[in-house]
Amino acid sequence: MKKFVESIAKMEFNRKKILTVSIGIIVIGIVYYVLSRPRKAAVSEPTVVIETVTTDDVEIYGEYVGRIRAQQFVEVRARVEGYLEKMLFDEGTYVKKGQPLFIIDPKQYQARANKAKAQLNKNKALALKAERDLERIRPLYQQNAASQLDLDNAIASYESAKAEVEMSEADLTQAETALGYTTVSSPISGYISERNVDIGTLVGPGGQSLLATVVKSDTVRVDFSMTGLDYLKSKARNVNLGQKDTTRTWEPYITITLPDNSPYPQRGIVDFADPQVDPQTGTFSVRAEMPNPEHILLPGQFTKVRLLLDVREAAVVVPNKAIAIEKGGAYIFVVRADSIVERRMVELGPEVGNNVIIERGLVPHENIVVEGFHKLTHGDKVIPSTYRAEQEDHSKN
C-alpha cells in the first residue's frame, strides 16, 4: 500500500514538472515571437509637392469654323444687247479698274449716236432761226408795226426750238452712253474669272448678261458663328465684339489655319457682329477682316478660327492637377507657414491649357499642394517639397 501511494505521488510530481516545463516553453515562444516580430515604424508626416500661387495676364480664346470670302465680288454684265465681238483679257489674271474686258458689236449704237448728233445740229439751227425771228419782231412790235399775235408766235417758236435742242442733247447723251456700254470695262481691280460666254454670242438684256466676275482679295473677310453663351460671357466682361473700345489695351483678333493646318501669319480684326441670334441655330454671325497681300487665302475656303475673347489681367492661375472636385464644389489644399494644410473651397474660372483661373478663394504668393493631396485631411501637418516642381522646370528648359 505504501508503495502504491509513493507511486501515485511520484506520478503527480512528474505531471506538475511536465506542466511547468510546457508553460515555460510557451512563455519562451511568446517572448521570442514578440521580440522577433518587426517593429512598426513610427507614423511620419507626409511629404507633398507645393507650388506658389502666381498671377498672369491670361488670354482666353474660342475656336470656331469659318469661311473665307472676298472683300468684293463683282459681276461683269453686258448692259446693252449685241453680239460679243472681242475679249481683251487673259482669264484668271489681275485686271485694273476701268480696264476694257469685252467689246460688243458697236455698229448700231454708233449709228444711233450719229443720228442723235445730226438731229441735235438740225434743232440748233432751227432754234437759231427762231431766235433771230424773235429779235426782228420785238422792235416792230414796239413801233406798232407788228401785232401782239406776231410777237407771241415768235416767242413760242423760239421756246419750242430751245426745248427741241434740249431733247436732242438728251437723246445724244443716251445714244453715246449706250455706245460706251459696248466696251465692257472692269468695275474694280482684282482677279477675273473665266468668261461665261463665247465670242459671237448674243449678250445683253435679251441674251446672256453675265460675262465674268472680278474678285478683289487683297483683303478677305472671314465669317464664323458664335453661340449666345459666348455673347453673354463677352458682355459680362464688357467686351463688345465688332465695336472699337478705347478703354481696352487690346482688340478682339483672330488667327486662322491654312488647308494643311499650318498657321496663317497674318491676324484679322473683328469688325462686325450680328446684333441678333438666329433662333434656329442659337448662334450669331461674326465677321473679321484679314490681310491677304500674297493672295494665299482663296474665297470659299473653310478654315479654323481662333478668336481672342478676353484678356484677364493679373489673374490668379493654378495647375489643373492641384484642384479636387466634389459635390459641394472645388477645393485646394493650402499650406500655411507652420506647414499645416487648410482645405480651401475655391471658385473656378476658365481653363487655359493645363492651368485654370481661380476667381475667388486664393491670393497670390500662397503655397498650394499640387501632388500628394489625395491622402490629406484638413489640419494635417506636412513636409512641403518643391523638388518635383523644380525638376519639371529644369526638364522644360
Tab-separated table of C-alpha atoms in Angstrom:
chain	number	residue	atom	x	y	z
A	1	MET	CA	0.000	0.000	0.000
A	2	LYS	CA	2.838	2.295	0.903
A	3	LYS	CA	4.490	1.633	-2.463
A	4	PHE	CA	1.215	2.444	-4.273
A	5	VAL	CA	0.930	5.771	-2.523
A	6	GLU	CA	4.546	6.587	-3.293
A	7	SER	CA	3.964	5.669	-6.961
A	8	ILE	CA	0.944	7.967	-7.226
A	9	ALA	CA	2.857	10.823	-5.563
A	10	LYS	CA	5.706	10.341	-7.981
A	11	MET	CA	3.357	10.473	-10.950
A	12	GLU	CA	1.758	13.648	-9.627
A	13	PHE	CA	5.216	15.202	-9.292
A	14	ASN	CA	6.174	14.268	-12.832
A	15	ARG	CA	2.880	15.722	-14.154
A	16	LYS	CA	3.489	19.039	-12.430
A	17	LYS	CA	7.045	19.046	-13.710
A	18	ILE	CA	5.889	18.441	-17.279
A	19	LEU	CA	3.214	21.158	-16.947
A	20	THR	CA	5.793	23.619	-15.608
A	21	VAL	CA	8.168	22.836	-18.447
A	22	SER	CA	5.373	23.208	-21.016
A	23	ILE	CA	4.322	26.562	-19.642
A	24	GLY	CA	7.919	27.700	-19.698
A	25	ILE	CA	8.299	26.634	-23.306
A	26	ILE	CA	5.099	28.521	-24.257
A	27	VAL	CA	6.250	31.655	-22.455
A	28	ILE	CA	9.640	31.458	-24.120
A	29	GLY	CA	7.908	31.039	-27.549
A	30	ILE	CA	5.693	34.053	-26.945
A	31	VAL	CA	8.623	36.193	-25.858
A	32	TYR	CA	10.630	35.044	-28.871
A	33	TYR	CA	7.722	35.857	-31.228
A	34	VAL	CA	7.277	39.297	-29.746
A	35	LEU	CA	10.968	40.051	-29.850
A	36	SER	CA	11.499	38.640	-33.348
A	37	ARG	CA	8.437	40.403	-34.922
A	38	PRO	CA	9.374	43.556	-36.966
A	39	ARG	CA	8.641	46.731	-35.084
A	40	LYS	CA	6.029	49.011	-36.597
A	41	ALA	CA	7.591	52.202	-37.956
A	42	ALA	CA	6.649	55.402	-36.236
A	43	VAL	CA	3.959	57.451	-38.004
A	44	SER	CA	5.670	60.232	-40.031
A	45	GLU	CA	4.363	63.435	-41.589
A	46	PRO	CA	3.515	63.074	-45.332
A	47	THR	CA	5.673	64.837	-47.918
A	48	VAL	CA	3.768	66.848	-50.509
A	49	VAL	CA	4.828	68.845	-53.553
A	50	ILE	CA	3.861	72.509	-53.393
A	51	GLU	CA	3.832	75.488	-55.735
A	52	THR	CA	3.435	79.187	-55.072
A	53	VAL	CA	0.303	80.855	-56.412
A	54	THR	CA	1.169	83.366	-59.146
A	55	THR	CA	-0.692	85.903	-61.271
A	56	ASP	CA	-0.503	86.407	-65.003
A	57	ASP	CA	-2.204	88.187	-67.892
A	58	VAL	CA	-4.186	85.320	-69.380
A	59	GLU	CA	-5.511	85.366	-72.940
A	60	ILE	CA	-8.756	83.464	-73.383
A	61	TYR	CA	-9.569	82.115	-76.845
A	62	GLY	CA	-12.513	80.486	-78.547
A	63	GLU	CA	-12.288	78.153	-81.532
A	64	TYR	CA	-14.772	78.144	-84.415
A	65	VAL	CA	-15.188	77.077	-88.034
A	66	GLY	CA	-15.037	79.948	-90.506
A	67	ARG	CA	-15.359	80.553	-94.209
A	68	ILE	CA	-13.295	82.948	-96.299
A	69	ARG	CA	-14.931	85.287	-98.778
A	70	ALA	CA	-13.658	88.076	-100.957
A	71	GLN	CA	-13.836	91.660	-99.807
A	72	GLN	CA	-15.516	92.469	-103.134
A	73	PHE	CA	-17.071	90.060	-105.615
A	74	VAL	CA	-18.413	91.949	-108.629
A	75	GLU	CA	-20.273	90.510	-111.613
A	76	VAL	CA	-19.350	91.924	-115.028
A	77	ARG	CA	-22.538	92.159	-117.075
A	78	ALA	CA	-23.500	93.395	-120.546
A	79	ARG	CA	-25.711	96.485	-120.261
A	80	VAL	CA	-26.640	96.669	-123.951
A	81	GLU	CA	-27.734	93.973	-126.344
A	82	GLY	CA	-25.448	92.846	-129.116
A	83	TYR	CA	-23.100	90.168	-130.355
A	84	LEU	CA	-19.888	89.699	-128.394
A	85	GLU	CA	-17.067	90.714	-130.695
A	86	LYS	CA	-13.816	90.621	-128.664
A	87	MET	CA	-12.338	89.522	-125.336
A	88	LEU	CA	-9.414	91.703	-124.194
A	89	PHE	CA	-8.021	89.833	-121.150
A	90	ASP	CA	-6.461	86.550	-120.089
A	91	GLU	CA	-8.684	84.509	-117.828
A	92	GLY	CA	-7.565	84.274	-114.199
A	93	THR	CA	-5.253	87.294	-114.409
A	94	TYR	CA	-5.218	90.554	-112.473
A	95	VAL	CA	-7.153	93.400	-114.091
A	96	LYS	CA	-7.296	97.060	-113.128
A	97	LYS	CA	-10.351	99.194	-112.538
A	98	GLY	CA	-11.557	100.669	-115.852
A	99	GLN	CA	-9.586	98.185	-117.968
A	100	PRO	CA	-11.535	97.128	-121.123
A	101	LEU	CA	-12.576	93.494	-120.964
A	102	PHE	CA	-15.128	92.833	-123.747
A	103	ILE	CA	-16.252	94.545	-126.959
A	104	ILE	CA	-19.886	94.224	-128.065
A	105	ASP	CA	-20.601	94.990	-131.745
A	106	PRO	CA	-20.912	98.830	-131.661
A	107	LYS	CA	-22.205	99.487	-135.223
A	108	GLN	CA	-25.885	100.017	-134.459
A	109	TYR	CA	-25.096	102.115	-131.367
A	110	GLN	CA	-22.643	104.232	-133.322
A	111	ALA	CA	-25.358	104.821	-135.943
A	112	ARG	CA	-27.845	105.882	-133.255
A	113	ALA	CA	-25.310	108.279	-131.789
A	114	ASN	CA	-24.621	109.777	-135.228
A	115	LYS	CA	-28.357	110.161	-135.850
A	116	ALA	CA	-28.883	111.862	-132.491
A	117	LYS	CA	-25.984	114.187	-133.175
A	118	ALA	CA	-27.387	115.155	-136.572
A	119	GLN	CA	-30.824	115.796	-135.067
A	120	LEU	CA	-29.225	117.978	-132.438
A	121	ASN	CA	-27.457	120.061	-135.081
A	122	LYS	CA	-30.737	120.454	-137.000
A	123	ASN	CA	-32.635	121.570	-133.903
A	124	LYS	CA	-29.879	124.026	-133.004
A	125	ALA	CA	-30.221	125.612	-136.459
A	126	LEU	CA	-33.999	125.874	-136.054
A	127	ALA	CA	-33.527	127.390	-132.608
A	128	LEU	CA	-31.089	129.948	-134.036
A	129	LYS	CA	-33.611	130.909	-136.748
A	130	ALA	CA	-36.393	131.242	-134.200
A	131	GLU	CA	-34.214	133.442	-132.017
A	132	ARG	CA	-33.424	135.762	-134.969
A	133	ASP	CA	-37.131	135.947	-135.927
A	134	LEU	CA	-37.960	136.970	-132.357
A	135	GLU	CA	-35.255	139.636	-132.409
A	136	ARG	CA	-36.815	141.130	-135.602
A	137	ILE	CA	-40.385	141.058	-134.299
A	138	ARG	CA	-39.731	142.814	-130.979
A	139	PRO	CA	-38.656	146.220	-132.473
A	140	LEU	CA	-41.560	146.092	-134.946
A	141	TYR	CA	-43.997	145.383	-132.121
A	142	GLN	CA	-42.641	148.324	-130.136
A	143	GLN	CA	-43.210	150.565	-133.243
A	144	ASN	CA	-46.752	149.136	-133.683
A	145	ALA	CA	-45.620	147.634	-136.973
A	146	ALA	CA	-46.354	144.083	-135.708
A	147	SER	CA	-49.272	142.756	-133.749
A	148	GLN	CA	-49.276	141.071	-130.330
A	149	LEU	CA	-50.113	137.820	-132.067
A	150	ASP	CA	-46.997	138.051	-134.210
A	151	LEU	CA	-44.850	138.585	-131.092
A	152	ASP	CA	-46.489	135.688	-129.204
A	153	ASN	CA	-45.964	133.331	-132.148
A	154	ALA	CA	-42.302	134.323	-132.402
A	155	ILE	CA	-41.737	133.760	-128.676
A	156	ALA	CA	-43.489	130.370	-128.806
A	157	SER	CA	-41.438	129.264	-131.804
A	158	TYR	CA	-38.228	130.238	-130.053
A	159	GLU	CA	-39.137	128.444	-126.786
A	160	SER	CA	-40.217	125.357	-128.728
A	161	ALA	CA	-36.954	125.334	-130.661
A	162	LYS	CA	-34.928	125.560	-127.433
A	163	ALA	CA	-36.883	122.605	-125.993
A	164	GLU	CA	-36.179	120.584	-129.127
A	165	VAL	CA	-32.459	121.296	-128.695
A	166	GLU	CA	-32.554	120.075	-125.070
A	167	MET	CA	-34.382	116.903	-126.121
A	168	SER	CA	-31.853	116.279	-128.877
A	169	GLU	CA	-28.995	116.751	-126.403
A	170	ALA	CA	-30.583	114.189	-124.084
A	171	ASP	CA	-31.043	111.748	-126.977
A	172	LEU	CA	-27.406	112.207	-127.967
A	173	THR	CA	-26.233	111.620	-124.389
A	174	GLN	CA	-28.324	108.471	-124.197
A	175	ALA	CA	-27.022	107.211	-127.547
A	176	GLU	CA	-23.393	107.926	-126.605
A	177	THR	CA	-23.854	106.214	-123.243
A	178	ALA	CA	-25.215	103.107	-124.962
A	179	LEU	CA	-22.305	103.260	-127.376
A	180	GLY	CA	-19.923	103.441	-124.397
A	181	TYR	CA	-21.528	100.321	-122.911
A	182	THR	CA	-20.383	98.330	-125.952
A	183	THR	CA	-16.932	98.418	-124.346
A	184	VAL	CA	-17.329	96.462	-121.100
A	185	SER	CA	-14.722	97.570	-118.532
A	186	SER	CA	-13.720	96.171	-115.141
A	187	PRO	CA	-15.627	97.871	-112.287
A	188	ILE	CA	-12.859	97.155	-109.738
A	189	SER	CA	-9.266	95.978	-109.586
A	190	GLY	CA	-8.891	92.278	-108.889
A	191	TYR	CA	-8.598	88.816	-110.379
A	192	ILE	CA	-11.007	87.954	-113.168
A	193	SER	CA	-12.669	84.610	-113.663
A	194	GLU	CA	-13.001	82.683	-116.895
A	195	ARG	CA	-15.501	84.096	-119.379
A	196	ASN	CA	-19.077	82.856	-119.188
A	197	VAL	CA	-19.836	83.361	-122.887
A	198	ASP	CA	-18.080	82.694	-126.159
A	199	ILE	CA	-17.209	85.175	-128.875
A	200	GLY	CA	-20.167	85.673	-131.234
A	201	THR	CA	-22.810	85.055	-128.555
A	202	LEU	CA	-25.752	87.414	-128.280
A	203	VAL	CA	-25.383	89.138	-124.933
A	204	GLY	CA	-27.251	91.856	-123.115
A	205	PRO	CA	-30.840	92.396	-121.969
A	206	GLY	CA	-32.315	89.801	-124.337
A	207	GLY	CA	-29.445	87.319	-124.008
A	208	GLN	CA	-26.788	86.199	-121.542
A	209	SER	CA	-25.811	89.230	-119.474
A	210	LEU	CA	-23.241	87.748	-117.060
A	211	LEU	CA	-19.887	87.832	-118.830
A	212	ALA	CA	-17.385	87.218	-115.980
A	213	THR	CA	-16.695	88.035	-112.336
A	214	VAL	CA	-13.916	90.071	-110.732
A	215	VAL	CA	-12.743	89.272	-107.218
A	216	LYS	CA	-10.857	91.698	-105.004
A	217	SER	CA	-8.990	89.628	-102.436
A	218	ASP	CA	-6.078	91.780	-101.229
A	219	THR	CA	-8.135	91.777	-98.050
A	220	VAL	CA	-10.546	88.940	-97.315
A	221	ARG	CA	-13.369	88.533	-94.851
A	222	VAL	CA	-13.705	85.575	-92.518
A	223	ASP	CA	-17.255	84.696	-91.474
A	224	PHE	CA	-17.974	82.453	-88.487
A	225	SER	CA	-20.704	81.914	-85.899
A	226	MET	CA	-20.636	82.200	-82.119
A	227	THR	CA	-23.148	80.932	-79.575
A	228	GLY	CA	-25.427	83.065	-77.494
A	229	LEU	CA	-23.482	81.892	-74.420
A	230	ASP	CA	-20.289	83.324	-75.897
A	231	TYR	CA	-22.119	86.616	-76.352
A	232	LEU	CA	-23.254	86.694	-72.724
A	233	LYS	CA	-19.740	85.929	-71.487
A	234	SER	CA	-18.327	88.707	-73.647
A	235	LYS	CA	-20.900	91.189	-72.353
A	236	ALA	CA	-20.150	90.141	-68.780
A	237	ARG	CA	-16.531	91.208	-69.363
A	238	ASN	CA	-17.678	94.385	-71.174
A	239	VAL	CA	-16.288	93.134	-74.491
A	240	ASN	CA	-18.417	94.323	-77.422
A	241	LEU	CA	-17.387	92.378	-80.497
A	242	GLY	CA	-17.197	94.448	-83.657
A	243	GLN	CA	-17.010	97.747	-81.770
A	244	LYS	CA	-13.865	99.702	-81.025
A	245	ASP	CA	-13.184	100.390	-77.356
A	246	THR	CA	-10.545	102.953	-76.407
A	247	THR	CA	-10.617	101.831	-72.770
A	248	ARG	CA	-9.106	98.439	-73.659
A	249	THR	CA	-5.445	97.860	-74.343
A	250	TRP	CA	-6.328	95.051	-76.765
A	251	GLU	CA	-8.769	94.334	-79.573
A	252	PRO	CA	-10.509	91.037	-80.367
A	253	TYR	CA	-8.481	89.483	-83.185
A	254	ILE	CA	-8.491	86.162	-84.991
A	255	THR	CA	-5.897	83.793	-86.341
A	256	ILE	CA	-6.696	81.094	-88.894
A	257	THR	CA	-5.146	77.989	-90.380
A	258	LEU	CA	-4.317	77.108	-93.962
A	259	PRO	CA	-5.638	73.936	-95.663
A	260	ASP	CA	-2.566	71.994	-94.431
A	261	ASN	CA	-3.398	73.104	-90.834
A	262	SER	CA	-0.340	75.347	-90.685
A	263	PRO	CA	-0.933	78.783	-89.102
A	264	TYR	CA	-1.544	81.763	-91.374
A	265	PRO	CA	0.960	84.504	-90.389
A	266	GLN	CA	-1.448	87.452	-90.509
A	267	ARG	CA	-4.035	88.480	-87.905
A	268	GLY	CA	-7.557	89.677	-88.574
A	269	ILE	CA	-9.595	92.216	-86.619
A	270	VAL	CA	-13.266	91.591	-85.793
A	271	ASP	CA	-15.239	94.432	-87.374
A	272	PHE	CA	-18.841	93.200	-87.214
A	273	ALA	CA	-21.095	91.103	-85.007
A	274	ASP	CA	-24.749	90.481	-85.803
A	275	PRO	CA	-26.967	92.168	-83.177
A	276	GLN	CA	-29.403	89.244	-83.047
A	277	VAL	CA	-29.230	85.480	-82.543
A	278	ASP	CA	-30.601	83.078	-85.138
A	279	PRO	CA	-33.421	81.241	-83.287
A	280	GLN	CA	-32.953	78.101	-85.399
A	281	THR	CA	-29.240	77.646	-84.632
A	282	GLY	CA	-28.787	79.642	-81.434
A	283	THR	CA	-25.787	81.419	-82.966
A	284	PHE	CA	-24.979	84.869	-84.286
A	285	SER	CA	-22.712	85.838	-87.171
A	286	VAL	CA	-19.321	87.446	-86.660
A	287	ARG	CA	-17.021	88.878	-89.329
A	288	ALA	CA	-13.328	89.725	-89.343
A	289	GLU	CA	-11.109	91.340	-91.968
A	290	MET	CA	-7.868	89.548	-92.773
A	291	PRO	CA	-4.965	90.946	-94.861
A	292	ASN	CA	-4.158	88.781	-97.871
A	293	PRO	CA	-1.281	90.538	-99.667
A	294	GLU	CA	0.130	87.348	-101.193
A	295	HIS	CA	-3.315	86.038	-102.183
A	296	ILE	CA	-2.710	82.815	-100.268
A	297	LEU	CA	-6.284	82.760	-98.977
A	298	LEU	CA	-8.886	81.881	-101.589
A	299	PRO	CA	-12.548	82.876	-101.299
A	300	GLY	CA	-14.764	79.908	-100.459
A	301	GLN	CA	-12.194	78.102	-98.297
A	302	PHE	CA	-13.161	76.761	-94.880
A	303	THR	CA	-10.739	77.394	-92.041
A	304	LYS	CA	-10.277	77.025	-88.285
A	305	VAL	CA	-10.744	80.334	-86.486
A	306	ARG	CA	-9.150	81.139	-83.125
A	307	LEU	CA	-10.647	84.277	-81.586
A	308	LEU	CA	-9.204	86.250	-78.668
A	309	LEU	CA	-12.272	86.632	-76.454
A	310	ASP	CA	-10.769	88.236	-73.386
A	311	VAL	CA	-7.545	89.173	-71.596
A	312	ARG	CA	-7.727	88.576	-67.836
A	313	GLU	CA	-5.128	90.887	-66.356
A	314	ALA	CA	-3.305	89.799	-63.156
A	315	ALA	CA	-5.445	86.657	-62.890
A	316	VAL	CA	-4.700	84.042	-60.212
A	317	VAL	CA	-3.617	80.899	-62.081
A	318	VAL	CA	-3.021	77.382	-60.678
A	319	PRO	CA	-2.331	73.984	-62.318
A	320	ASN	CA	-5.321	71.760	-63.018
A	321	LYS	CA	-3.668	68.941	-61.044
A	322	ALA	CA	-3.939	70.980	-57.815
A	323	ILE	CA	-7.745	71.028	-57.898
A	324	ALA	CA	-10.064	68.430	-56.423
A	325	ILE	CA	-13.759	68.310	-57.285
A	326	GLU	CA	-16.600	67.157	-55.076
A	327	LYS	CA	-20.354	67.643	-54.998
A	328	GLY	CA	-20.038	70.809	-52.969
A	329	GLY	CA	-17.611	72.361	-55.436
A	330	ALA	CA	-13.866	72.563	-55.997
A	331	TYR	CA	-11.205	72.814	-53.312
A	332	ILE	CA	-7.443	73.183	-52.973
A	333	PHE	CA	-5.120	72.367	-50.070
A	334	VAL	CA	-3.236	75.470	-48.945
A	335	VAL	CA	-0.056	75.051	-46.910
A	336	ARG	CA	0.279	77.613	-44.141
A	337	ALA	CA	3.572	78.945	-42.780
A	338	ASP	CA	3.509	76.356	-39.949
A	339	SER	CA	3.209	73.511	-42.543
A	340	ILE	CA	-0.405	72.836	-41.610
A	341	VAL	CA	-2.691	72.266	-44.613
A	342	GLU	CA	-6.005	74.048	-44.994
A	343	ARG	CA	-8.766	72.661	-47.199
A	344	ARG	CA	-9.926	75.760	-49.111
A	345	MET	CA	-13.047	75.951	-51.299
A	346	VAL	CA	-12.429	77.963	-54.491
A	347	GLU	CA	-14.440	79.335	-57.419
A	348	LEU	CA	-13.099	78.199	-60.767
A	349	GLY	CA	-12.798	80.360	-63.881
A	350	PRO	CA	-11.878	79.486	-67.479
A	351	GLU	CA	-9.334	76.777	-68.236
A	352	VAL	CA	-6.233	77.849	-70.153
A	353	GLY	CA	-4.110	74.942	-71.315
A	354	ASN	CA	-3.092	72.908	-68.250
A	355	ASN	CA	-3.976	75.738	-65.880
A	356	VAL	CA	-7.197	77.222	-64.569
A	357	ILE	CA	-8.071	80.715	-63.362
A	358	ILE	CA	-9.232	80.981	-59.749
A	359	GLU	CA	-11.935	83.629	-59.404
A	360	ARG	CA	-12.211	83.519	-55.588
A	361	GLY	CA	-10.577	81.659	-52.706
A	362	LEU	CA	-6.847	82.190	-53.313
A	363	VAL	CA	-4.469	85.112	-53.168
A	364	PRO	CA	-1.026	85.464	-54.782
A	365	HIS	CA	2.037	84.055	-53.012
A	366	GLU	CA	0.138	81.373	-51.071
A	367	ASN	CA	1.551	77.844	-51.283
A	368	ILE	CA	-0.721	75.104	-52.566
A	369	VAL	CA	-0.361	71.332	-52.760
A	370	VAL	CA	-0.034	70.101	-56.351
A	371	GLU	CA	0.917	66.466	-55.635
A	372	GLY	CA	0.006	64.217	-52.742
A	373	PHE	CA	-3.181	65.950	-51.610
A	374	HIS	CA	-5.352	62.833	-52.003
A	375	LYS	CA	-4.076	61.452	-48.660
A	376	LEU	CA	-4.565	64.712	-46.771
A	377	THR	CA	-7.275	65.983	-44.474
A	378	HIS	CA	-7.872	69.464	-43.165
A	379	GLY	CA	-5.403	70.342	-40.404
A	380	ASP	CA	-2.718	67.763	-41.273
A	381	LYS	CA	0.897	68.713	-40.807
A	382	VAL	CA	3.022	68.034	-43.885
A	383	ILE	CA	6.557	68.277	-45.138
A	384	PRO	CA	6.453	70.719	-48.091
A	385	SER	CA	8.693	69.975	-51.039
A	386	THR	CA	9.312	71.774	-54.312
A	387	TYR	CA	11.698	69.132	-55.671
A	388	ARG	CA	9.412	67.704	-58.352
A	389	ALA	CA	8.262	71.112	-59.484
A	390	GLU	CA	11.862	72.277	-59.848
A	391	GLN	CA	12.669	69.061	-61.710
A	392	GLU	CA	9.846	69.736	-64.186
A	393	ASP	CA	11.105	73.299	-64.740
A	394	HIS	CA	14.588	72.003	-65.496
A	395	SER	CA	13.231	69.428	-67.950
A	396	LYS	CA	11.260	72.146	-69.774
A	397	ASN	CA	14.353	74.296	-70.074
